[in-house]
Coordinates of C-alpha atoms in Angstrom, one line a residue:
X1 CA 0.0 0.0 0.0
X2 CA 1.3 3.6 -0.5
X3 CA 2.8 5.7 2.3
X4 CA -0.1 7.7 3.0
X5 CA -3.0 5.2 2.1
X6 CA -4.8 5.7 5.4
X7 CA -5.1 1.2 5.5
X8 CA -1.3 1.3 4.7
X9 CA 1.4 0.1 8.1
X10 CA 3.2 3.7 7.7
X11 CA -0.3 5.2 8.1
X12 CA -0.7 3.9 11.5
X13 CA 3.0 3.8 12.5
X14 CA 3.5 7.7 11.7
X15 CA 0.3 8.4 14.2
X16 CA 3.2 7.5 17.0
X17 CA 6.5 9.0 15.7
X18 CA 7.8 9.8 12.3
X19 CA 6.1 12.1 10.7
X20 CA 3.0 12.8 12.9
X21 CA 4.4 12.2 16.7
X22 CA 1.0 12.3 18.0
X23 CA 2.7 9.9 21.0
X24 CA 1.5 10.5 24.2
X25 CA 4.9 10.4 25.4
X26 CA 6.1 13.4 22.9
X27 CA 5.9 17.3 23.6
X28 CA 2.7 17.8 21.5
X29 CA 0.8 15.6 23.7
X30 CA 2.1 16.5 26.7
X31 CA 2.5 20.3 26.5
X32 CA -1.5 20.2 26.1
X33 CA -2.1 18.0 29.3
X34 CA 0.3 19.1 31.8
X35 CA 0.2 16.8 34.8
X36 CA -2.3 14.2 33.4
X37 CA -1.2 10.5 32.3
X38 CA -2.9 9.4 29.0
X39 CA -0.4 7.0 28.6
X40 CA -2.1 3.7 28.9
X41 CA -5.5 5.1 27.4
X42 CA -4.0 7.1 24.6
X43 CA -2.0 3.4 23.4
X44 CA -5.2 1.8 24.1
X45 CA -7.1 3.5 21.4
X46 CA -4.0 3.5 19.2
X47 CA -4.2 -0.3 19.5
X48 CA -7.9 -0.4 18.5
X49 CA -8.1 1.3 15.6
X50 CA -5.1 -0.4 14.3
X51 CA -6.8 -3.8 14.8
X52 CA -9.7 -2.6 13.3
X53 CA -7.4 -1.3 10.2
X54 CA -6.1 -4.6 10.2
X55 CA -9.8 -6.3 10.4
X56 CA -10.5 -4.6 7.6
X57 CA -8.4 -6.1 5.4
X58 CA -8.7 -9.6 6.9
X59 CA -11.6 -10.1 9.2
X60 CA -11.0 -12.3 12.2
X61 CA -7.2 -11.1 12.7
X62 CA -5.8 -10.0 16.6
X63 CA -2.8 -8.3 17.7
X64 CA -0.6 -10.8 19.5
X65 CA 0.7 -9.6 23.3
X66 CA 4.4 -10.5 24.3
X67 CA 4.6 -11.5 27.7
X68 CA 7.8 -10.5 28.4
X69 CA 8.2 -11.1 31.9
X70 CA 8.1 -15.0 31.2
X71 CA 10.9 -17.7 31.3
X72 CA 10.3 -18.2 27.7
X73 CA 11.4 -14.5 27.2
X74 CA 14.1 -14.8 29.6
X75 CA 15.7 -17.1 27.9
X76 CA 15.0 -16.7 24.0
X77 CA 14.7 -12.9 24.3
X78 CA 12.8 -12.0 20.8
X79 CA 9.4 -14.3 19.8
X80 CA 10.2 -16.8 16.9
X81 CA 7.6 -14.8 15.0
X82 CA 9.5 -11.5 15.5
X83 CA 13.1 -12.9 14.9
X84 CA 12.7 -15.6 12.1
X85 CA 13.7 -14.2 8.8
X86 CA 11.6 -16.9 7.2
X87 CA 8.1 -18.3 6.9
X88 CA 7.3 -21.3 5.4
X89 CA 10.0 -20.0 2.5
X90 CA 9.0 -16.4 2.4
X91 CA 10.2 -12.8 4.0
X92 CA 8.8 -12.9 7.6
X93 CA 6.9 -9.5 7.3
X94 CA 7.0 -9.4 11.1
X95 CA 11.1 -9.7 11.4
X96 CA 11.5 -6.0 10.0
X97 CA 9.8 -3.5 7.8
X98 CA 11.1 -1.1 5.6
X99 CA 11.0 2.6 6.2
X100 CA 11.5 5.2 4.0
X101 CA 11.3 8.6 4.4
X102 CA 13.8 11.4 2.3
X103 CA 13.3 14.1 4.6
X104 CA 14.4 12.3 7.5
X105 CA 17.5 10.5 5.8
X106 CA 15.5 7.4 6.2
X107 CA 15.8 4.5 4.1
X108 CA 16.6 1.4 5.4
X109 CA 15.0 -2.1 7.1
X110 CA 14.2 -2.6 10.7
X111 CA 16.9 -2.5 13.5
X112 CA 16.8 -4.5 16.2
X113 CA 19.5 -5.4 18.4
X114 CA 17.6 -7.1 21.8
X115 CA 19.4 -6.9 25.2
X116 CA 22.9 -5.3 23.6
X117 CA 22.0 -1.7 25.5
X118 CA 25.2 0.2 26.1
X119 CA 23.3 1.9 28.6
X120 CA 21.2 -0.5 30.8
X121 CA 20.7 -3.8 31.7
X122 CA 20.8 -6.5 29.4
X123 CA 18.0 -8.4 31.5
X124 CA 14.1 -8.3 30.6
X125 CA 11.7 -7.2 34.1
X126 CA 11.7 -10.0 37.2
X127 CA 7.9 -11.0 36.7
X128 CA 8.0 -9.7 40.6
X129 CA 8.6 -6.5 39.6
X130 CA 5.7 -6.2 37.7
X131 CA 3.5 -7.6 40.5
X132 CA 4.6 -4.9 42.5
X133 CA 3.5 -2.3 39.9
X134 CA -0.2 -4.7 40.1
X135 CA -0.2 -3.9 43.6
X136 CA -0.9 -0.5 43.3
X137 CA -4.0 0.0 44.9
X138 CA -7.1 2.1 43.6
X139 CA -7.1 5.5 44.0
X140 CA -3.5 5.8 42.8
X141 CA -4.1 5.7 38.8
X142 CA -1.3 8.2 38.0
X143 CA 1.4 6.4 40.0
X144 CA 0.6 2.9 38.5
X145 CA 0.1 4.6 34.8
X146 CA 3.9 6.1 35.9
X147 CA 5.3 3.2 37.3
X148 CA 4.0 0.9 34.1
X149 CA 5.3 3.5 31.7
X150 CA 8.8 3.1 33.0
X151 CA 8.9 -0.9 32.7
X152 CA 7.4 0.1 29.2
X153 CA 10.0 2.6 27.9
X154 CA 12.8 0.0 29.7
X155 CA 11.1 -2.5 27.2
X156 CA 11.4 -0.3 24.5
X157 CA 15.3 0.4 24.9
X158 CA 16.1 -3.3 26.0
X159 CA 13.9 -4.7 22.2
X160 CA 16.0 -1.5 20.6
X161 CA 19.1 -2.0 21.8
X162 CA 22.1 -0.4 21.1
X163 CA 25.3 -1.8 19.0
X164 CA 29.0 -0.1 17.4
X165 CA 28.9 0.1 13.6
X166 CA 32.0 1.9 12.3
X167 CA 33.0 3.0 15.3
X168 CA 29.5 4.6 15.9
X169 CA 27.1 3.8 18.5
X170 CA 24.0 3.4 16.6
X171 CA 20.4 2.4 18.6
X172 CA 17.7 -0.2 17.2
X173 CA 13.9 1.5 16.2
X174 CA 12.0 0.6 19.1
X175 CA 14.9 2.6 21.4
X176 CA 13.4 5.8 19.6
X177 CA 10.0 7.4 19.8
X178 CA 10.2 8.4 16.3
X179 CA 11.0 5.2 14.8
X180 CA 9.6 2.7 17.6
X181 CA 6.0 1.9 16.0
X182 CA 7.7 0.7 12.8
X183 CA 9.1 -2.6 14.3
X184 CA 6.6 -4.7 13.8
X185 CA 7.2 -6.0 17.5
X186 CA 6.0 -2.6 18.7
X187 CA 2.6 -3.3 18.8
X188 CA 3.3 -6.7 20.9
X189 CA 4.9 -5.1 23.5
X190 CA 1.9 -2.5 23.7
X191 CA -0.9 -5.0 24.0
X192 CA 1.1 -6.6 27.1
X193 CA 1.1 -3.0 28.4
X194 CA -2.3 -3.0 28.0
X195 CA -2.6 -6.3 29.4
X196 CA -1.5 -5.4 32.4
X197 CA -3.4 -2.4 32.4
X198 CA -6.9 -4.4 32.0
X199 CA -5.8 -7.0 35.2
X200 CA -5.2 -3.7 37.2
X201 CA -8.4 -2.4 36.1
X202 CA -10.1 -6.0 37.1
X203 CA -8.8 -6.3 40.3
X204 CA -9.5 -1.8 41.7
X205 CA -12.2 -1.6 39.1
X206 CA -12.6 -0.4 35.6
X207 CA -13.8 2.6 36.3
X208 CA -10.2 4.0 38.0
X209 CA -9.3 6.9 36.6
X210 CA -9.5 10.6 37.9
X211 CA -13.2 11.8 36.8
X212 CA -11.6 14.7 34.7
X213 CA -9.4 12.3 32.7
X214 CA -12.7 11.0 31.4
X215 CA -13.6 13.4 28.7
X216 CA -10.5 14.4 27.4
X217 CA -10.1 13.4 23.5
X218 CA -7.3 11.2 22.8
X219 CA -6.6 12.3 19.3
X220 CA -6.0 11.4 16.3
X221 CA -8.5 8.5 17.5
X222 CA -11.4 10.3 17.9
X223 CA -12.3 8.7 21.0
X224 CA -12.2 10.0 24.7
X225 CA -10.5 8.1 27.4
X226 CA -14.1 7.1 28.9
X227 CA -14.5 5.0 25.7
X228 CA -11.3 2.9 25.7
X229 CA -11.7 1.9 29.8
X230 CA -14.2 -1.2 29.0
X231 CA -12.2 -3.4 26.6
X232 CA -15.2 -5.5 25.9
X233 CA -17.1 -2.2 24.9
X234 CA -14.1 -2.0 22.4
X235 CA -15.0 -5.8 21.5
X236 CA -12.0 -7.8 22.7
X237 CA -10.5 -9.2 25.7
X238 CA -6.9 -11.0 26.5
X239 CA -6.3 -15.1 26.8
X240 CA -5.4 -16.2 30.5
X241 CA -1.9 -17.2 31.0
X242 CA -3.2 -20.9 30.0
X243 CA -3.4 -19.9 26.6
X244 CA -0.7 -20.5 24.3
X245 CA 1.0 -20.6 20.7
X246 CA 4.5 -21.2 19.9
X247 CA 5.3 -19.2 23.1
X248 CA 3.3 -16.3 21.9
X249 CA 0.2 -14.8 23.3
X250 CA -2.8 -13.4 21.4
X251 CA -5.8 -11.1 22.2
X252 CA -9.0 -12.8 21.7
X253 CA -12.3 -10.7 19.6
X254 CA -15.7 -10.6 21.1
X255 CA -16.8 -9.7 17.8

């Protein structure tokens, strides 16, 4: 599809960095809001209409979640379906993508160099580290939204990664907010998020949220954040931990 075909993978991957940065983790966003968290709701509604893009073109698909707090991770670091250059004999279309774009000096494949930071640890979360982060009780939305953000962005820079080529240090796609939602395993990493958002939201209710966080638009979505706290309003729910394939995890429709 062409760059700016508004079903076309750069369509939806520019909403988050390159060329748009409507991120909720960039200045445009946040200048707006100061002091509120859309984080989690914002990528919410950034998930949904990306699954619906994707619906469109072949009903019955779901965004897969990476649980990367499990031993599975720990040990083979990237999915199989994220770091296999081949399926069944053809480009793996979820192993890279390429970007293009002149007025950034862009044009080149996916980079991805998991766990090689320069910078931080080379080890994913301890799954207890996130259950502390669960723990957070009700009435404390914006430090749990805070506190999952960080184990997010940590994510992002351990999937990026960071490696010397000709003598310069050069940083993998998901380490960068302009570049991160072009990695195919971006929007992985944001359904576990999520994830872990909706067993928060189960367990203090699904409801928590300050009251005037519940109008605000989360654009370019054209939604507001009181739409995207029900996920079965939004028509889709996540498999329990029983539920596998190949070591990957999947979202499940309602529709």
């Amino acid at each position: 599809m062409r760059l700016m075909d508004n079903r076309g993978y750069a369509y939806f991957a520019g909403f988050h960095g390159i060329p748009n940065f409507w991120c909720w983790h960039g200045p445009q966003a946040k200048d707006g809001w100061p002091g509120v968290r859309l984080f989690l709701p914002w990528h919410r509604a950034y998930l949904y209409r990306f699954e619906k893009a994707l619906q469109d073109l072949e009903p019955g698909v779901v965004l897969p979640w990476w649980d990367w707090r499990s031993a599975n991770s720990e040990q083979n670091k990237i999915p199989n379906a994220f770091s296999e250059t081949d399926v069944d004999g053809e480009p793996n279309s979820l192993y890279n993508y390429h970007m293009r774009f002149p007025e950034h000096n862009i044009d080149r494949e996916t980079r991805r160099f998991p766990g090689k930071s320069l910078r931080s640890s080379d080890s994913l979360p301890h799954p207890d580290d996130i259950e502390e982060i669960l723990d957070i009780p009700d009435n404390h939305f914006d430090e749990f939204s805070d506190s999952l953000e960080d184990i997010h962005g940590f994510i992002h820079v351990w999937t990026g990664g960071q490696t010397r080529q000709e003598g310069k240090i050069v940083s993998g796609d998901m380490s960068d907010i302009a570049t991160a939602a072009f990695d195919p395993i971006f929007w992985s990493h944001h359904c576990m998020i999520d994830r872990l958002w909706w067993e928060w939201q189960k367990k203090n209710g699904i409801d928590e949220i300050p009251d005037h966080y519940r109008e605000m638009s989360l654009e370019p979505f054209g939604m507001t954040v009181d739409e995207t706290l029900d996920i079965f309003n939004l028509g889709y729910d996540y498999a329990g931990t029983e539920t596998t394939v190949n070591g990957n995890w999947s979202r499940e429709s309602n529709g």
